[in-house]
């Protein structure tokens, strides 16, 4: 008679991954890379097109069977080779040079790890107009998205806008609602109901984004369970509210990591290995420089006023958070950069700095924007000068749901009364076909005898939307902002060029007693509902 303990021991033996030696074997048109780790992590790469066709972790296949994982919608064809570096790293090199792609993509799988490190060097922008790596994970195994849950789970939904915004069980969902600001984005995953297996994209704190575009506050699609598979996507650039030209060169490293011990951390990843892997376009820290200094003149009193320093040129971008009025950059490639200071996401200073290899440059920066430093008398201010609509109505939901969602508060049109209304009563956006115009009522004890300014800060516009102002019979309009050819507010975006409009109100129009300001959105374009011309508010201030 077999003892129960013996049966349990035998069952445990069958469930455990079968250990193998680290290495690469060739099977037909595939490279099979076994990491040799205790979790039995094995990855199969097609030698014809560089796509991943299999990812086995602890004996389970996690690669979706219907489509492979790859750059864009697939390279079509590529020259694929591999090498073993320092007896510890399997490096697969894929060179694509065709009508759609001119790039080299790398997979690096370290011995004893359950991670696929990647880097993508482009010589020109792909013809598809965006650069991304999409890992397609079997949604039957890992259906749950982290950290935002089902906001971007579109499985079983009906499209309500384009082919990327859906309604699911009365809630709006979109892959765009999985986004996180680059400066905050370290890891995002798909997992199972027990959260005991995670497949995660992990970012290096600075290198992963240095060839992307849009700066520290840009955001893009991260995850999407669409029913067929759970997509875990690394976007290097896209036309999703694009505000900056794309950069060529080496994007990465970034990593797809599997874990059964919780969510991977960037600090635990083997990024330093890239120093010795002979990756084309990779610049080691030893050949880089730093910028350090102080940042002064930032407003205090609110969490959204946190300072950020941003360095960029046509080749690279970097950033650092201000702490106790000081900052130190990450390791930067030598060159001359524009150096910007942000209060929240509002640009308040800009200057030039040159970085030299192997040295640290001191460059102090002080807020100089008249928006935050000018001495004037404020009549009222709705919101905060922080480059974000955070304090306004519906801003708390806008990142994760469509403006038509029933969970949103009513958009208006409305009348805002200074003194009795709060910022949360003021709409974060004004739509030509939905809540146009917005009225602001306020009382003055006495008339303002000098010229006054109504300053309207915006963060993003759509279809040429910009304000037209009326003040007790006085009107002023503005020219169209620089066009961003992308939907914004309906796809969870709020950041664009950050236009500011100053309406100069002549003496005699602001009177003792009740005054009314009317803000309309105007445009030469048209549209329906939430795709009508619109803009998003940052702050509205009346001063003299």
Short mmCIF file of C-alpha atoms in Angstrom, two decimals:
data_model
loop_
_atom_site.label_atom_id
_atom_site.label_comp_id
_atom_site.label_asym_id
_atom_site.label_seq_id
_atom_site.Cartn_x
_atom_site.Cartn_y
_atom_site.Cartn_z
CA UNK A 1 0.00 0.00 0.00
CA UNK A 2 1.47 3.37 -1.06
CA UNK A 3 1.55 5.98 1.66
CA UNK A 4 -0.28 9.32 1.08
CA UNK A 5 2.95 11.22 1.72
CA UNK A 6 4.67 9.26 -1.02
CA UNK A 7 1.83 10.04 -3.46
CA UNK A 8 2.04 13.73 -2.67
CA UNK A 9 5.78 13.66 -3.17
CA UNK A 10 5.34 11.93 -6.52
CA UNK A 11 2.68 14.46 -7.60
CA UNK A 12 5.00 17.31 -6.68
CA UNK A 13 7.72 15.75 -8.82
CA UNK A 14 5.43 15.63 -11.85
CA UNK A 15 4.29 19.27 -11.38
CA UNK A 16 7.76 20.71 -11.01
CA UNK A 17 9.43 22.12 -14.14
CA UNK A 18 11.90 19.86 -15.86
CA UNK A 19 15.31 21.46 -15.49
CA UNK A 20 17.57 21.69 -18.50
CA UNK A 21 20.92 23.23 -19.27
CA UNK A 22 21.10 26.84 -20.37
CA UNK A 23 21.55 27.18 -24.11
CA UNK A 24 20.09 27.44 -27.60
CA UNK A 25 19.06 24.61 -29.89
CA UNK A 26 17.91 24.82 -33.49
CA UNK A 27 14.77 23.00 -34.50
CA UNK A 28 13.60 23.50 -38.07
CA UNK A 29 13.03 27.25 -38.52
CA UNK A 30 13.24 28.03 -34.80
CA UNK A 31 15.73 28.82 -32.10
CA UNK A 32 14.72 27.31 -28.77
CA UNK A 33 16.30 29.19 -25.88
CA UNK A 34 16.26 27.46 -22.50
CA UNK A 35 17.24 29.73 -19.63
CA UNK A 36 18.05 26.72 -17.46
CA UNK A 37 16.32 28.33 -14.50
CA UNK A 38 14.30 26.55 -11.82
CA UNK A 39 11.01 27.70 -13.37
CA UNK A 40 11.65 25.99 -16.69
CA UNK A 41 11.61 29.17 -18.80
CA UNK A 42 11.89 28.33 -22.50
CA UNK A 43 11.40 30.75 -25.41
CA UNK A 44 11.11 29.88 -29.09
CA UNK A 45 12.00 32.45 -31.75
CA UNK A 46 11.27 32.07 -35.46
CA UNK A 47 14.43 32.23 -37.56
CA UNK A 48 12.45 33.53 -40.54
CA UNK A 49 10.80 36.63 -39.08
CA UNK A 50 12.09 37.13 -35.47
CA UNK A 51 8.68 36.54 -33.87
CA UNK A 52 8.29 34.66 -30.60
CA UNK A 53 6.18 31.57 -31.19
CA UNK A 54 6.33 29.98 -27.73
CA UNK A 55 6.90 31.06 -24.12
CA UNK A 56 6.87 28.21 -21.61
CA UNK A 57 7.04 28.99 -17.90
CA UNK A 58 6.75 26.29 -15.24
CA UNK A 59 5.47 23.83 -17.80
CA UNK A 60 2.66 26.07 -19.10
CA UNK A 61 2.50 27.64 -22.56
CA UNK A 62 1.76 31.37 -22.24
CA UNK A 63 2.22 32.49 -25.84
CA UNK A 64 -1.15 32.93 -27.57
CA UNK A 65 -1.49 30.25 -30.23
CA UNK A 66 -3.36 32.37 -32.80
CA UNK A 67 -0.68 35.04 -33.31
CA UNK A 68 2.96 35.48 -32.42
CA UNK A 69 4.72 38.21 -30.40
CA UNK A 70 6.75 40.69 -32.44
CA UNK A 71 7.54 44.24 -33.53
CA UNK A 72 4.50 46.09 -34.98
CA UNK A 73 2.36 43.57 -36.87
CA UNK A 74 5.43 41.48 -37.64
CA UNK A 75 8.65 42.16 -39.52
CA UNK A 76 7.62 39.97 -42.44
CA UNK A 77 11.13 38.66 -42.83
CA UNK A 78 14.42 39.10 -41.03
CA UNK A 79 17.93 37.74 -40.86
CA UNK A 80 18.05 36.01 -37.48
CA UNK A 81 21.15 34.76 -35.68
CA UNK A 82 22.21 34.01 -32.14
CA UNK A 83 25.29 33.95 -29.95
CA UNK A 84 26.13 32.98 -26.38
CA UNK A 85 27.88 35.81 -24.55
CA UNK A 86 30.08 35.18 -21.50
CA UNK A 87 28.50 31.73 -21.14
CA UNK A 88 25.54 33.45 -19.48
CA UNK A 89 23.48 35.31 -22.08
CA UNK A 90 21.70 34.05 -25.17
CA UNK A 91 21.53 36.97 -27.60
CA UNK A 92 19.28 36.72 -30.64
CA UNK A 93 19.90 39.38 -33.30
CA UNK A 94 17.25 40.12 -35.93
CA UNK A 95 18.02 42.39 -38.87
CA UNK A 96 15.09 43.55 -41.00
CA UNK A 97 15.79 45.58 -44.13
CA UNK A 98 12.75 45.71 -46.38
CA UNK A 99 10.15 48.16 -47.64
CA UNK A 100 8.55 48.42 -44.17
CA UNK A 101 11.46 48.18 -41.74
CA UNK A 102 15.11 49.14 -41.42
CA UNK A 103 15.96 47.97 -37.93
CA UNK A 104 17.77 45.52 -35.71
CA UNK A 105 15.87 43.91 -32.86
CA UNK A 106 17.56 42.07 -30.00
CA UNK A 107 16.34 39.40 -27.58
CA UNK A 108 18.59 38.66 -24.60
CA UNK A 109 17.75 35.77 -22.27
CA UNK A 110 20.09 35.41 -19.28
CA UNK A 111 20.98 32.08 -17.78
CA UNK A 112 18.87 31.34 -14.71
CA UNK A 113 16.28 34.06 -15.32
CA UNK A 114 12.68 34.07 -16.56
CA UNK A 115 13.02 37.31 -18.52
CA UNK A 116 13.38 38.37 -22.15
CA UNK A 117 15.37 41.59 -22.38
CA UNK A 118 14.86 43.51 -25.60
CA UNK A 119 16.23 46.49 -27.48
CA UNK A 120 15.24 47.84 -30.88
CA UNK A 121 17.57 49.92 -33.05
CA UNK A 122 15.85 51.72 -35.91
CA UNK A 123 17.63 53.48 -38.76
CA UNK A 124 14.36 55.01 -39.94
CA UNK A 125 10.77 55.10 -38.76
CA UNK A 126 8.81 51.98 -39.84
CA UNK A 127 6.38 52.61 -42.68
CA UNK A 128 3.49 51.72 -40.38
CA UNK A 129 4.15 55.03 -38.59
CA UNK A 130 4.70 53.73 -35.08
CA UNK A 131 7.16 51.54 -33.22
CA UNK A 132 5.99 49.00 -30.66
CA UNK A 133 6.68 45.51 -29.42
CA UNK A 134 3.54 43.54 -28.65
CA UNK A 135 3.65 40.37 -26.56
CA UNK A 136 0.51 38.30 -27.03
CA UNK A 137 -0.16 36.27 -23.90
CA UNK A 138 -2.84 33.57 -23.71
CA UNK A 139 -5.78 35.34 -22.04
CA UNK A 140 -7.07 31.99 -20.80
CA UNK A 141 -3.98 31.82 -18.60
CA UNK A 142 -3.41 35.49 -17.72
CA UNK A 143 -6.59 37.54 -18.25
CA UNK A 144 -6.26 40.25 -15.59
CA UNK A 145 -4.50 43.55 -16.27
CA UNK A 146 -2.29 45.30 -13.72
CA UNK A 147 -2.27 47.97 -12.35
CA UNK A 148 -5.58 49.37 -13.68
CA UNK A 149 -7.72 46.24 -13.85
CA UNK A 150 -10.56 45.97 -16.36
CA UNK A 151 -10.59 49.61 -17.57
CA UNK A 152 -8.74 48.35 -20.64
CA UNK A 153 -10.25 44.86 -20.82
CA UNK A 154 -12.38 45.04 -23.96
CA UNK A 155 -13.29 41.36 -24.26
CA UNK A 156 -16.94 40.96 -25.26
CA UNK A 157 -17.41 44.67 -25.94
CA UNK A 158 -19.23 46.61 -28.65
CA UNK A 159 -17.35 49.43 -30.36
CA UNK A 160 -18.70 52.92 -29.62
CA UNK A 161 -15.87 55.02 -31.09
CA UNK A 162 -13.61 53.96 -33.92
CA UNK A 163 -12.28 50.47 -33.42
CA UNK A 164 -10.64 51.08 -30.06
CA UNK A 165 -13.27 52.32 -27.57
CA UNK A 166 -15.86 49.77 -26.44
CA UNK A 167 -18.82 49.34 -24.14
CA UNK A 168 -18.67 46.28 -21.90
CA UNK A 169 -21.51 45.61 -19.46
CA UNK A 170 -22.49 49.27 -19.46
CA UNK A 171 -18.93 50.54 -18.94
CA UNK A 172 -16.62 52.10 -21.51
CA UNK A 173 -13.28 50.36 -22.04
CA UNK A 174 -10.26 50.97 -24.23
CA UNK A 175 -6.66 49.81 -24.50
CA UNK A 176 -5.78 53.50 -24.17
CA UNK A 177 -7.11 53.47 -20.61
CA UNK A 178 -4.13 51.35 -19.51
CA UNK A 179 -1.65 54.20 -19.94
CA UNK A 180 0.74 55.65 -17.35
CA UNK A 181 2.99 58.69 -17.58
CA UNK A 182 6.48 57.61 -18.62
CA UNK A 183 7.99 59.22 -15.52
CA UNK A 184 5.80 56.97 -13.33
CA UNK A 185 5.95 53.82 -15.42
CA UNK A 186 8.18 51.06 -14.10
CA UNK A 187 6.18 47.89 -14.60
CA UNK A 188 2.81 46.72 -15.92
CA UNK A 189 1.53 43.18 -16.22
CA UNK A 190 -1.11 40.61 -16.93
CA UNK A 191 -1.85 38.04 -14.26
CA UNK A 192 -4.35 35.39 -13.18
CA UNK A 193 -7.12 35.44 -10.57
CA UNK A 194 -4.78 34.21 -7.87
CA UNK A 195 -2.09 36.75 -8.84
CA UNK A 196 0.50 33.98 -8.52
CA UNK A 197 1.86 34.30 -12.07
CA UNK A 198 2.72 37.65 -13.66
CA UNK A 199 3.93 38.48 -17.17
CA UNK A 200 5.22 42.04 -17.03
CA UNK A 201 6.91 44.69 -19.11
CA UNK A 202 9.65 46.25 -17.01
CA UNK A 203 11.36 49.54 -17.79
CA UNK A 204 14.87 50.72 -17.08
CA UNK A 205 14.46 54.00 -15.14
CA UNK A 206 15.95 56.13 -17.92
CA UNK A 207 17.33 54.15 -20.84
CA UNK A 208 14.02 52.57 -21.84
CA UNK A 209 12.60 56.01 -22.77
CA UNK A 210 15.64 57.97 -23.91
CA UNK A 211 14.85 57.46 -27.61
CA UNK A 212 11.08 57.79 -27.24
CA UNK A 213 9.33 61.11 -27.80
CA UNK A 214 6.94 63.31 -25.86
CA UNK A 215 8.82 63.82 -22.61
CA UNK A 216 8.26 62.60 -19.05
CA UNK A 217 4.49 63.04 -19.04
CA UNK A 218 3.73 61.24 -22.29
CA UNK A 219 1.67 58.07 -22.00
CA UNK A 220 0.72 55.26 -24.33
CA UNK A 221 -1.01 51.88 -24.46
CA UNK A 222 0.29 49.31 -21.96
CA UNK A 223 -2.08 46.32 -21.76
CA UNK A 224 -5.31 45.08 -23.32
CA UNK A 225 -7.23 41.83 -22.86
CA UNK A 226 -9.28 41.84 -26.06
CA UNK A 227 -10.72 38.37 -25.60
CA UNK A 228 -8.42 36.61 -28.01
CA UNK A 229 -5.28 37.39 -26.06
CA UNK A 230 -3.83 39.67 -23.39
CA UNK A 231 -1.55 42.16 -25.11
CA UNK A 232 1.41 43.51 -23.16
CA UNK A 233 2.83 46.25 -25.36
CA UNK A 234 6.00 48.30 -25.25
CA UNK A 235 5.38 51.50 -27.22
CA UNK A 236 8.52 53.29 -28.35
CA UNK A 237 6.63 55.88 -30.39
CA UNK A 238 3.21 56.41 -31.91
CA UNK A 239 0.90 59.03 -33.36
CA UNK A 240 -1.20 58.97 -30.21
CA UNK A 241 -1.27 62.70 -29.32
CA UNK A 242 2.19 63.14 -30.78
CA UNK A 243 3.87 66.42 -29.78
CA UNK A 244 7.46 65.74 -30.81
CA UNK A 245 9.33 64.25 -33.76
CA UNK A 246 10.30 60.59 -33.49
CA UNK A 247 13.89 59.65 -32.64
CA UNK A 248 15.91 57.01 -34.43
CA UNK A 249 18.60 54.88 -32.84
CA UNK A 250 18.52 52.30 -30.05
CA UNK A 251 15.27 52.06 -28.09
CA UNK A 252 15.76 50.20 -24.85
CA UNK A 253 16.59 48.01 -23.13
CA UNK A 254 13.16 46.95 -21.90
CA UNK A 255 12.12 43.53 -20.62
CA UNK A 256 9.27 41.04 -20.61
CA UNK A 257 9.58 39.23 -17.30
CA UNK A 258 7.67 36.25 -15.88
CA UNK A 259 7.34 35.81 -12.14
CA UNK A 260 5.64 33.57 -9.59
CA UNK A 261 6.91 35.58 -6.61
CA UNK A 262 5.09 38.86 -7.14
CA UNK A 263 5.59 41.80 -9.45
CA UNK A 264 9.11 42.27 -10.82
CA UNK A 265 11.02 45.44 -9.93
CA UNK A 266 13.24 47.41 -12.26
CA UNK A 267 15.92 47.55 -9.58
CA UNK A 268 16.13 43.74 -9.58
CA UNK A 269 16.68 43.43 -13.32
CA UNK A 270 20.03 42.65 -14.96
CA UNK A 271 20.34 45.90 -16.94
CA UNK A 272 24.12 46.17 -16.49
CA UNK A 273 24.60 43.12 -18.69
CA UNK A 274 24.01 45.32 -21.73
CA UNK A 275 27.40 46.96 -21.15
CA UNK A 276 29.10 43.82 -22.49
CA UNK A 277 26.58 42.47 -25.01
CA UNK A 278 27.81 44.39 -28.10
CA UNK A 279 24.42 45.94 -28.81
CA UNK A 280 24.64 48.39 -31.72
CA UNK A 281 23.91 51.95 -30.57
CA UNK A 282 24.27 51.18 -26.87
CA UNK A 283 26.19 53.83 -24.88
CA UNK A 284 27.47 52.64 -21.49
CA UNK A 285 27.26 54.83 -18.41
CA UNK A 286 31.04 55.12 -18.42
CA UNK A 287 30.77 57.11 -21.67
CA UNK A 288 28.02 59.41 -20.41
CA UNK A 289 27.79 62.50 -18.22
CA UNK A 290 25.48 64.01 -15.62
CA UNK A 291 23.76 67.30 -14.83
CA UNK A 292 23.13 68.40 -11.27
CA UNK A 293 21.82 71.59 -9.75
CA UNK A 294 19.08 73.39 -7.88
CA UNK A 295 15.59 74.33 -9.04
CA UNK A 296 14.06 77.44 -7.49
CA UNK A 297 10.92 79.53 -7.80
CA UNK A 298 8.43 76.66 -7.83
CA UNK A 299 5.14 77.27 -6.06
CA UNK A 300 4.40 75.23 -2.95
CA UNK A 301 1.27 74.24 -1.10
CA UNK A 302 -0.08 71.52 -3.38
CA UNK A 303 1.11 68.02 -4.31
CA UNK A 304 0.62 68.71 -8.02
CA UNK A 305 3.35 71.39 -7.92
CA UNK A 306 6.12 68.78 -7.79
CA UNK A 307 9.09 69.87 -9.90
CA UNK A 308 10.55 67.93 -12.84
CA UNK A 309 13.62 68.74 -14.91
CA UNK A 310 13.57 67.54 -18.51
CA UNK A 311 16.49 67.44 -20.95
CA UNK A 312 15.97 66.84 -24.65
CA UNK A 313 17.44 67.27 -28.12
CA UNK A 314 16.74 65.63 -31.46
CA UNK A 315 18.54 62.46 -30.38
CA UNK A 316 17.72 61.86 -26.71
CA UNK A 317 15.46 62.75 -23.79
CA UNK A 318 15.97 62.40 -20.03
CA UNK A 319 14.32 63.64 -16.85
CA UNK A 320 14.65 63.83 -13.08
CA UNK A 321 12.37 64.78 -10.21
CA UNK A 322 13.22 67.78 -8.05
CA UNK A 323 13.68 66.83 -4.39
CA UNK A 324 14.36 69.45 -1.71
CA UNK A 325 14.99 71.94 -4.54
CA UNK A 326 17.80 69.79 -5.98
CA UNK A 327 18.11 67.34 -8.85
CA UNK A 328 20.59 65.00 -10.51
CA UNK A 329 20.07 63.68 -14.01
CA UNK A 330 20.41 60.07 -15.04
CA UNK A 331 23.46 59.14 -17.09
CA UNK A 332 23.13 61.22 -20.30
CA UNK A 333 24.81 60.87 -23.68
CA UNK A 334 27.16 63.79 -24.37
CA UNK A 335 25.63 66.70 -26.27
CA UNK A 336 23.79 69.99 -25.95
CA UNK A 337 20.27 69.82 -24.56
CA UNK A 338 17.30 72.06 -23.94
CA UNK A 339 16.73 71.92 -20.21
CA UNK A 340 13.15 72.56 -19.02
CA UNK A 341 11.77 73.01 -15.53
CA UNK A 342 8.16 71.97 -14.95
CA UNK A 343 5.87 72.89 -12.08
CA UNK A 344 3.66 69.84 -12.18
CA UNK A 345 3.39 69.54 -15.98
CA UNK A 346 3.53 73.29 -16.64
CA UNK A 347 6.72 74.58 -18.23
CA UNK A 348 8.06 77.44 -16.11
CA UNK A 349 11.69 77.78 -17.29
CA UNK A 350 13.97 76.74 -20.13
CA UNK A 351 17.69 77.04 -20.83
CA UNK A 352 20.51 75.24 -22.62
CA UNK A 353 23.09 72.93 -21.10
CA UNK A 354 25.99 70.94 -22.55
CA UNK A 355 26.82 67.48 -21.21
CA UNK A 356 30.31 66.07 -21.51
CA UNK A 357 31.29 62.42 -21.35
CA UNK A 358 32.76 61.36 -18.02
CA UNK A 359 31.92 64.55 -16.14
CA UNK A 360 29.17 66.23 -14.14
CA UNK A 361 27.86 69.65 -15.17
CA UNK A 362 26.23 72.00 -12.68
CA UNK A 363 23.28 73.92 -14.12
CA UNK A 364 20.88 75.67 -11.75
CA UNK A 365 17.47 76.67 -13.05
CA UNK A 366 14.81 79.07 -11.72
CA UNK A 367 11.14 79.46 -12.63
CA UNK A 368 10.78 82.47 -14.91
CA UNK A 369 7.33 82.09 -16.48
CA UNK A 370 5.13 85.11 -15.84
CA UNK A 371 2.28 82.68 -15.22
CA UNK A 372 3.73 81.75 -11.83
CA UNK A 373 6.17 84.61 -11.09
CA UNK A 374 4.33 87.75 -12.23
CA UNK A 375 3.17 90.12 -9.46
CA UNK A 376 -0.52 90.91 -9.96
CA UNK A 377 -3.83 91.12 -8.15
CA UNK A 378 -5.95 88.02 -8.69
CA UNK A 379 -9.73 88.42 -8.78
CA UNK A 380 -10.33 84.68 -9.02
CA UNK A 381 -8.47 81.55 -10.03
CA UNK A 382 -10.21 78.29 -10.94
CA UNK A 383 -7.88 75.32 -10.79
CA UNK A 384 -4.10 75.27 -10.38
CA UNK A 385 -1.27 76.30 -12.68
CA UNK A 386 0.20 72.81 -12.94
CA UNK A 387 -0.35 71.85 -16.59
CA UNK A 388 -3.05 69.34 -15.62
CA UNK A 389 -6.86 69.38 -15.24
CA UNK A 390 -6.70 67.40 -12.01
CA UNK A 391 -8.99 69.53 -9.84
CA UNK A 392 -11.82 69.85 -12.40
CA UNK A 393 -15.04 67.90 -12.88
CA UNK A 394 -14.53 64.44 -14.39
CA UNK A 395 -10.72 64.67 -14.37
CA UNK A 396 -10.53 61.82 -11.86
CA UNK A 397 -12.28 59.49 -14.34
CA UNK A 398 -11.10 60.79 -17.70
CA UNK A 399 -7.89 58.76 -17.83
CA UNK A 400 -9.82 55.48 -17.48
CA UNK A 401 -13.17 55.98 -19.24
CA UNK A 402 -14.87 57.69 -22.16
CA UNK A 403 -16.56 61.06 -21.46
CA UNK A 404 -19.93 59.50 -22.34
CA UNK A 405 -19.62 56.91 -19.55
CA UNK A 406 -22.50 56.91 -17.04
CA UNK A 407 -19.95 57.03 -14.24
CA UNK A 408 -18.98 60.54 -15.38
CA UNK A 409 -20.68 63.58 -13.81
CA UNK A 410 -22.87 65.73 -16.03
CA UNK A 411 -20.73 67.86 -18.34
CA UNK A 412 -23.15 70.80 -18.47
CA UNK A 413 -23.50 73.41 -19.97
CA UNK A 414 -23.22 75.09 -16.61
CA UNK A 415 -22.83 78.31 -14.71
CA UNK A 416 -19.92 78.51 -12.29
CA UNK A 417 -20.30 81.04 -9.47
CA UNK A 418 -17.07 82.19 -7.89
CA UNK A 419 -17.39 82.11 -4.12
CA UNK A 420 -19.97 79.34 -3.93
CA UNK A 421 -18.80 76.85 -6.58
CA UNK A 422 -15.66 74.76 -6.25
CA UNK A 423 -13.08 73.71 -8.86
CA UNK A 424 -14.68 70.28 -8.96
CA UNK A 425 -17.83 71.95 -10.34
CA UNK A 426 -15.91 73.31 -13.32
CA UNK A 427 -15.64 70.95 -16.34
CA UNK A 428 -12.19 69.69 -17.23
CA UNK A 429 -13.06 70.08 -20.92
CA UNK A 430 -15.47 72.07 -23.04
CA UNK A 431 -16.97 70.44 -26.14
CA UNK A 432 -18.59 72.49 -28.91
CA UNK A 433 -21.47 70.00 -29.26
CA UNK A 434 -21.92 69.07 -25.56
CA UNK A 435 -21.39 71.75 -22.90
CA UNK A 436 -20.72 74.97 -24.79
CA UNK A 437 -20.53 77.65 -23.41
CA UNK A 438 -19.38 77.79 -19.79
CA UNK A 439 -20.46 80.80 -17.73
CA UNK A 440 -18.53 82.25 -14.78
CA UNK A 441 -20.40 84.64 -12.47
CA UNK A 442 -18.56 86.72 -9.87
CA UNK A 443 -19.16 89.83 -7.80
CA UNK A 444 -16.89 92.87 -7.45
CA UNK A 445 -17.13 95.37 -4.62
CA UNK A 446 -16.01 98.08 -7.03
CA UNK A 447 -15.30 98.40 -10.74
CA UNK A 448 -11.79 97.62 -12.02
CA UNK A 449 -10.49 100.83 -13.51
CA UNK A 450 -7.45 99.36 -15.27
CA UNK A 451 -7.04 96.79 -18.04
CA UNK A 452 -7.55 93.27 -16.70
CA UNK A 453 -6.47 89.91 -18.08
CA UNK A 454 -8.49 86.71 -18.28
CA UNK A 455 -5.89 83.97 -18.69
CA UNK A 456 -7.12 80.58 -19.87
CA UNK A 457 -4.60 77.77 -19.68
CA UNK A 458 -5.29 74.68 -21.76
CA UNK A 459 -3.51 71.34 -21.90
CA UNK A 460 -4.83 69.82 -25.13
CA UNK A 461 -7.10 70.78 -28.01
CA UNK A 462 -8.96 68.76 -30.63
CA UNK A 463 -10.09 69.79 -34.13
CA UNK A 464 -8.83 73.35 -33.70
CA UNK A 465 -10.83 73.98 -30.55
CA UNK A 466 -9.86 77.16 -28.69
CA UNK A 467 -11.62 79.69 -26.46
CA UNK A 468 -13.64 82.74 -27.37
CA UNK A 469 -14.27 85.05 -24.42
CA UNK A 470 -17.16 87.37 -23.61
CA UNK A 471 -17.05 89.75 -20.61
CA UNK A 472 -20.11 91.92 -20.00
CA UNK A 473 -20.42 92.69 -23.71
CA UNK A 474 -16.70 92.72 -24.56
CA UNK A 475 -15.54 89.80 -26.75
CA UNK A 476 -12.19 88.40 -27.82
CA UNK A 477 -11.29 85.39 -29.93
CA UNK A 478 -8.01 83.65 -30.66
CA UNK A 479 -6.34 81.97 -33.63
CA UNK A 480 -6.27 78.20 -33.95
CA UNK A 481 -3.66 76.27 -31.94
CA UNK A 482 -1.08 74.00 -33.50
CA UNK A 483 -2.96 70.93 -34.69
CA UNK A 484 -2.41 67.53 -33.13
CA UNK A 485 -3.84 64.98 -35.52
CA UNK A 486 -5.15 62.58 -32.90
CA UNK A 487 -8.13 62.03 -30.68
CA UNK A 488 -7.32 63.03 -27.13
CA UNK A 489 -9.82 63.37 -24.32
CA UNK A 490 -11.92 60.39 -25.49
CA UNK A 491 -8.86 58.14 -25.40
CA UNK A 492 -7.71 59.12 -21.92
CA UNK A 493 -5.19 61.78 -22.96
CA UNK A 494 -5.05 65.33 -21.63
CA UNK A 495 -1.55 66.55 -22.49
CA UNK A 496 -0.70 68.42 -25.68
CA UNK A 497 1.24 71.64 -26.26
CA UNK A 498 -0.22 73.51 -23.29
CA UNK A 499 -1.52 76.67 -24.98
CA UNK A 500 -2.28 79.76 -22.89
CA UNK A 501 -4.74 82.44 -24.04
CA UNK A 502 -4.74 85.96 -22.55
CA UNK A 503 -7.87 88.01 -23.10
CA UNK A 504 -7.16 91.69 -22.43
CA UNK A 505 -10.31 93.29 -20.92
CA UNK A 506 -10.39 97.09 -21.26
CA UNK A 507 -11.26 99.36 -18.37
CA UNK A 508 -15.00 99.83 -17.87
CA UNK A 509 -16.15 96.27 -18.59
CA UNK A 510 -15.59 94.84 -15.11
CA UNK A 511 -18.18 96.61 -12.99
CA UNK A 512 -19.26 96.85 -9.39
CA UNK A 513 -21.70 94.08 -8.55
CA UNK A 514 -22.32 90.96 -10.62
CA UNK A 515 -20.18 90.20 -13.69
CA UNK A 516 -20.45 87.35 -16.17
CA UNK A 517 -17.70 85.79 -18.25
CA UNK A 518 -18.67 83.49 -21.12
CA UNK A 519 -16.16 80.96 -22.49
CA UNK A 520 -17.06 79.34 -25.80
CA UNK A 521 -15.10 76.78 -27.75
CA UNK A 522 -14.79 77.86 -31.38
CA UNK A 523 -13.34 76.15 -34.42
CA UNK A 524 -13.59 76.08 -38.18
CA UNK A 525 -14.11 72.33 -37.91
CA UNK A 526 -17.16 70.39 -36.84
CA UNK A 527 -17.93 67.10 -35.16
CA UNK A 528 -20.50 65.28 -33.10
CA UNK A 529 -20.77 64.97 -29.33
CA UNK A 530 -17.41 64.35 -27.69
CA UNK A 531 -15.62 64.33 -31.04
CA UNK A 532 -16.71 67.90 -31.69
CA UNK A 533 -13.99 70.58 -31.34
CA UNK A 534 -12.88 70.80 -27.73
CA UNK A 535 -10.11 71.79 -25.38
CA UNK A 536 -9.05 70.79 -21.87
CA UNK A 537 -8.57 73.35 -19.11
CA UNK A 538 -5.46 73.76 -17.00
CA UNK A 539 -6.45 76.90 -15.08
CA UNK A 540 -8.62 80.01 -15.50
CA UNK A 541 -7.44 83.20 -13.79
CA UNK A 542 -8.71 86.78 -13.83
CA UNK A 543 -6.22 89.40 -12.65
CA UNK A 544 -5.12 93.00 -13.08
#
